[in-house]
Coordinates of C-alpha atoms in Angstrom, one line a residue:
M781 CA 3.6 13.1 -0.3
A782 CA 5.4 12.2 2.8
D783 CA 9.1 11.5 2.1
G784 CA 10.2 10.0 5.3
I785 CA 11.4 13.3 6.6
T786 CA 8.4 15.7 6.4
G787 CA 4.7 15.5 6.2
V788 CA 2.8 13.0 8.4
V789 CA 5.9 11.2 9.6
R790 CA 6.0 10.7 13.3
L791 CA 9.4 10.5 15.0
S792 CA 8.9 10.4 18.6
P793 CA 10.1 7.0 20.0
E794 CA 7.1 6.8 22.4
E795 CA 4.6 6.8 19.5
G796 CA 3.5 3.4 18.3
E797 CA 4.3 -0.1 19.4
K798 CA 8.0 -1.1 19.4
V799 CA 8.6 -4.1 17.3
R800 CA 11.6 -6.4 17.4
G801 CA 13.0 -8.5 14.5
A802 CA 11.6 -12.0 13.7
A803 CA 15.2 -13.5 14.0
A804 CA 16.4 -13.8 17.7
G805 CA 19.1 -11.4 18.6
L806 CA 18.6 -9.0 15.6
G807 CA 16.9 -6.2 17.8
T808 CA 18.9 -3.8 19.7
D809 CA 18.1 -1.5 22.6
N810 CA 19.4 2.1 22.5
D811 CA 19.1 5.4 24.2
L812 CA 17.5 7.3 21.4
D813 CA 14.5 8.1 23.6
G814 CA 16.7 11.0 25.0
Y815 CA 16.6 12.8 21.6
T816 CA 14.4 15.8 21.2
R817 CA 12.1 15.9 18.1
P818 CA 14.3 18.6 16.3
E819 CA 17.4 16.4 17.1
L820 CA 15.7 13.4 15.6
M821 CA 14.4 15.3 12.5
Q822 CA 18.1 16.3 11.9
A823 CA 19.3 12.8 12.5
R824 CA 16.9 11.5 9.9
R825 CA 17.8 14.1 7.3
S826 CA 21.4 13.2 7.7
G827 CA 20.7 9.5 7.7
D828 CA 22.0 9.0 11.2
V829 CA 18.9 7.4 12.4
A830 CA 15.9 5.5 10.8
L831 CA 12.6 3.8 11.9
V832 CA 13.1 0.0 11.4
H833 CA 10.0 -2.0 11.4
S834 CA 11.7 -5.5 11.8
W835 CA 14.4 -7.9 10.8
E836 CA 14.5 -11.5 9.5
L837 CA 17.3 -13.8 8.8
V838 CA 16.0 -16.2 5.8
T839 CA 17.4 -18.4 3.2
A840 CA 16.3 -18.6 -0.5
V841 CA 13.9 -15.5 0.0
D842 CA 14.6 -11.9 -0.8
G843 CA 17.7 -12.6 -2.9
P844 CA 20.4 -15.2 -3.2
G845 CA 21.8 -17.1 -0.3
T846 CA 21.2 -16.4 3.4
R847 CA 19.7 -12.9 3.6
M848 CA 19.5 -10.6 6.6
T849 CA 16.3 -8.7 5.5
M850 CA 15.6 -5.3 7.1
F851 CA 12.1 -4.1 6.8
M852 CA 12.0 -0.3 6.9
S853 CA 8.9 1.7 7.9
G854 CA 7.1 4.1 5.3
C855 CA 5.6 3.5 2.0
P856 CA 4.0 5.9 -0.5
L857 CA 1.9 3.0 -2.0
R858 CA -1.3 1.7 -0.5
C859 CA -1.4 -1.8 -2.2
Q860 CA -4.7 -3.6 -1.4
Y861 CA -2.9 -6.9 -0.9
C862 CA -0.1 -5.5 1.3
H863 CA 0.6 -8.2 4.0
N864 CA 2.6 -5.5 6.2
P865 CA 0.2 -2.6 6.2
D866 CA 1.7 -1.6 9.6
T867 CA 4.7 -0.5 7.5
M868 CA 2.7 2.0 5.4
E869 CA 2.9 4.9 8.0
M870 CA 5.9 5.9 10.1
K871 CA 4.4 4.7 13.4
V872 CA 5.6 1.2 14.2
G873 CA 9.2 0.1 14.7
T874 CA 12.4 0.8 16.5
L875 CA 14.6 3.8 16.0
E876 CA 18.1 2.6 15.0
R877 CA 21.4 4.4 14.5
I878 CA 23.3 3.7 11.3
E879 CA 26.5 2.7 13.1
D880 CA 24.6 0.1 15.2
V881 CA 22.8 -1.3 12.1
V882 CA 26.1 -1.5 10.0
K883 CA 27.8 -3.3 13.0
R884 CA 25.0 -5.7 13.4
I885 CA 25.0 -6.7 9.7
K886 CA 28.8 -7.1 9.4
R887 CA 28.7 -9.7 12.3
Y888 CA 26.9 -12.0 9.7
K889 CA 29.5 -11.5 7.0
P890 CA 30.8 -15.1 7.4
V891 CA 27.3 -16.4 6.9
F892 CA 26.9 -14.3 3.9
K893 CA 30.2 -15.4 2.4
A894 CA 29.6 -19.2 3.0
S895 CA 25.9 -19.0 1.5
G896 CA 26.3 -16.4 -1.1
G897 CA 23.9 -14.1 0.7
G898 CA 23.8 -10.6 2.0
L899 CA 21.6 -7.7 3.1
T900 CA 18.2 -7.0 1.6
I901 CA 16.5 -3.8 2.5
S902 CA 12.8 -4.0 2.2
G903 CA 9.7 -2.5 3.7
G904 CA 7.4 -0.7 3.4
E905 CA 9.4 0.9 0.7
P906 CA 13.3 0.9 1.3
L907 CA 13.7 4.2 -0.5
F908 CA 11.2 6.1 1.6
Q909 CA 13.9 6.8 4.2
I910 CA 16.3 7.5 1.6
A911 CA 19.2 9.2 3.5
F912 CA 19.6 6.2 5.8
A913 CA 19.2 3.6 3.0
R914 CA 21.8 5.5 0.9
R915 CA 24.4 5.4 3.8
L916 CA 23.6 1.8 4.8
L917 CA 24.0 0.5 1.3
K918 CA 27.3 2.3 0.8
E919 CA 28.8 1.1 4.1
V920 CA 27.7 -2.5 3.7
H921 CA 28.6 -2.7 0.1
D922 CA 32.1 -1.2 0.9
A923 CA 32.5 -4.0 3.4
G924 CA 32.2 -6.6 0.7
I925 CA 28.6 -7.8 1.6
H926 CA 26.0 -8.3 -1.2
T927 CA 23.3 -5.7 -1.2
T928 CA 19.7 -5.9 -2.5
I929 CA 16.7 -3.7 -2.4
D930 CA 13.1 -4.9 -2.6
T931 CA 11.2 -2.0 -4.2
S932 CA 8.3 -1.0 -6.2
G933 CA 10.4 1.4 -8.1
Y934 CA 8.0 4.2 -7.4
L935 CA 10.8 6.2 -5.6
G936 CA 13.6 5.0 -7.8
A937 CA 14.4 8.5 -9.0
R938 CA 15.8 9.3 -5.6
L939 CA 18.6 7.0 -6.2
R940 CA 21.7 8.7 -7.7
D941 CA 24.0 6.9 -9.9
E942 CA 26.6 6.4 -7.3
D943 CA 23.8 4.9 -5.1
L944 CA 23.1 2.3 -7.7
D945 CA 26.8 1.4 -7.7
N946 CA 26.2 0.2 -4.1
I947 CA 23.3 -2.0 -5.1
D948 CA 24.1 -5.6 -6.4
L949 CA 20.5 -6.7 -7.1
V950 CA 17.1 -5.1 -7.4
L951 CA 13.9 -6.9 -6.5
L952 CA 11.4 -5.0 -8.6
D953 CA 7.8 -5.4 -7.9
V954 CA 5.7 -4.7 -11.0
K955 CA 2.2 -4.7 -9.5
S956 CA 0.3 -4.2 -12.6
G957 CA 0.7 -3.7 -16.4
D958 CA -1.7 -0.9 -17.1
E959 CA -2.3 2.5 -15.4
E960 CA -5.9 1.9 -14.4
T961 CA -5.1 -1.5 -12.7
Y962 CA -2.0 -0.2 -11.2
K963 CA -3.9 2.8 -9.7
K964 CA -6.6 0.6 -8.4
V965 CA -4.1 -1.7 -6.8
T966 CA -1.7 1.0 -5.3
R967 CA -3.4 4.4 -5.5
R968 CA -0.2 5.5 -7.4
E969 CA 0.9 5.8 -10.9
L970 CA 2.7 3.1 -12.9
Q971 CA 5.1 5.2 -15.0
P972 CA 7.8 5.8 -12.3
T973 CA 8.2 2.0 -12.1
I974 CA 8.7 1.8 -15.8
D975 CA 11.2 4.7 -15.7
F976 CA 13.2 3.0 -13.0
G977 CA 13.2 -0.2 -14.9
D978 CA 14.4 1.5 -18.0
R979 CA 17.2 3.0 -16.0
L980 CA 18.3 -0.2 -14.5
N981 CA 18.3 -1.9 -17.9
A982 CA 20.5 0.9 -19.4
I983 CA 23.3 0.2 -16.8
G984 CA 22.8 -3.6 -16.8
K985 CA 21.8 -3.8 -13.1
P986 CA 20.8 -7.3 -12.3
V987 CA 16.9 -7.4 -11.5
W988 CA 14.5 -10.0 -10.3
I989 CA 10.9 -9.1 -11.2
R990 CA 8.1 -9.9 -8.8
F991 CA 4.4 -10.0 -9.8
V992 CA 1.7 -10.9 -7.4
V993 CA -1.4 -12.8 -8.8
V994 CA -4.6 -11.4 -7.1
P995 CA -7.9 -13.0 -8.5
G996 CA -10.1 -10.4 -9.8
L997 CA -7.5 -7.7 -9.5
T998 CA -4.3 -8.5 -11.3
D999 CA -4.9 -11.9 -12.9
G1000 CA -6.7 -10.6 -16.0
P1001 CA -5.2 -11.9 -19.3
E1002 CA -4.9 -8.3 -20.7
N1003 CA -3.1 -7.1 -17.4
V1004 CA -0.8 -10.1 -17.4
A1005 CA 0.1 -9.5 -21.1
N1006 CA 0.9 -5.9 -20.4
V1007 CA 3.3 -6.8 -17.4
A1008 CA 5.0 -9.3 -19.8
K1009 CA 5.4 -6.6 -22.5
I1010 CA 6.8 -4.2 -20.0
V1011 CA 9.4 -6.4 -18.5
S1012 CA 10.3 -7.8 -21.9
R1013 CA 12.0 -4.4 -22.6
W1014 CA 14.3 -5.2 -19.8
K1015 CA 15.2 -8.8 -20.8
S1016 CA 18.9 -8.3 -21.0
N1017 CA 19.3 -7.5 -17.2
I1018 CA 16.4 -9.6 -15.8
E1019 CA 17.7 -12.8 -14.0
R1020 CA 14.3 -14.3 -13.1
I1021 CA 10.8 -13.5 -12.7
E1022 CA 8.8 -14.5 -9.6
V1023 CA 5.1 -15.1 -10.0
L1024 CA 3.6 -15.0 -6.4
P1025 CA 0.2 -16.2 -5.5
F1026 CA -1.8 -13.8 -3.4
H1027 CA -2.5 -14.7 0.2
N1028 CA -4.6 -13.0 2.8
M1029 CA -2.5 -13.7 5.8
G1030 CA -2.1 -10.0 6.5
A1031 CA -5.8 -9.5 6.8
D1032 CA -5.5 -9.5 10.6
K1033 CA -3.1 -6.7 10.6
W1034 CA -5.6 -4.6 8.4
H1035 CA -8.2 -5.2 11.0
E1036 CA -6.1 -4.3 14.0
L1037 CA -5.0 -1.1 12.4
G1038 CA -8.7 -0.2 11.6
Y1039 CA -8.0 0.0 7.9
P1040 CA -10.6 -1.3 5.4
Y1041 CA -9.5 -4.5 3.8
T1042 CA -11.0 -4.8 0.4
L1043 CA -9.9 -8.4 -0.3
E1044 CA -11.8 -9.9 2.5
D1045 CA -13.5 -12.3 0.3
T1046 CA -10.8 -12.9 -2.2
K1047 CA -9.3 -16.4 -2.2
P1048 CA -5.8 -17.4 -3.1
P1049 CA -5.5 -18.2 -6.9
K1050 CA -5.6 -21.9 -8.0
P1051 CA -2.1 -23.4 -8.5
E1052 CA -3.0 -24.1 -12.2
D1053 CA -3.9 -20.5 -12.7
V1054 CA -0.7 -19.3 -11.4
E1055 CA 1.3 -21.7 -13.5
E1056 CA -0.7 -20.6 -16.4
I1057 CA 0.5 -16.9 -15.8
R1058 CA 4.0 -18.2 -15.3
E1059 CA 3.9 -19.7 -18.8
V1060 CA 3.0 -16.2 -20.3
F1061 CA 6.5 -15.1 -19.0
R1062 CA 8.3 -18.4 -20.0
K1063 CA 7.1 -17.8 -23.5
E1064 CA 9.0 -14.5 -23.5
G1065 CA 12.2 -16.4 -22.7
F1066 CA 12.4 -15.7 -19.0
V1067 CA 13.6 -18.0 -16.2
V1068 CA 10.2 -18.1 -14.1
Y1069 CA 9.5 -19.2 -10.5

C-alpha cells in the first residue's frame, strides 16, 4: 500500500493541476519547484513538506466553532461515495512547507479563540502523509489551538501515544458495520477502524462519529444495527453521532478523472429514512445530528 512516501506517490510539483483553497487568501506561492525529486522525497519523510489538496474556513462543520480545514492528498480507501475522489491519489494539490502552514494557521488564532474553533486536518486521509501531520498537530497544539482530525481510522495505528496527546477531537468515519459491506464500500477492511476506536475509548479521547447513509449500500437495517453495536462500545467518549445523507455532488469529479462512478443512479435518501436511522442511535443513548 502506498503510504504517502513510497509506492505510487508522485512528488514532482509540475505533475497534476495546482489547486488553491476555497477560502480566499489561504493558498500560498512558494519556491518548492526548485527541489529535486530526491530532495522532495527526503522532505516528505521528515515532514518538512506535504501535498495539500485545498483549504476551507468554515463554521459549524468539521468540529466546533470556526474551523480552518486543511484537506490533504492521499487516501488508502476507495469509497464509492467519496465526494473528493481527486484526493485519493497524490496527484492534485500544492506542495507546502510545514513552517508556512503553521504560520498561516496561527494567524487565525484570534478567530479560533473567539469562536471555540481551531484546525481540522481532513483529506483524503490526514494520516496518509503521517510525518507532516504529526509535526503540524504538535506545533499547532503547542500554540494553544484546538486540533481535530477527520479520519476513517484505517491508518490509526500510525499515531503514537504522544501524537494522540496533540489531538483534541477525532471525527471518526464508521463507514459500515460489517466486513462484507465495509469492503464493498471502501475496498479495505473494517477491523483497523474498530481497533482505533477501541484505543481512543481506552484513553477517553473525545470522538464524533460520522456515518453516511447511502441507499442500497449502507442503509440496510442489519448494517445500521451493526454500526450502532460497534459505536456503543465507545459510548463513554463519543460526544455526538452525525448521520449524513449521501449526495452525488462529487459525480462530476469522478467523470473528469475517468474513474468509474458506481452510484450514478443512486438518489439521496429520503429525509424520513435518515431520521429513522438517527433514531437507532438515539435509542442507544447518543446525541445524534
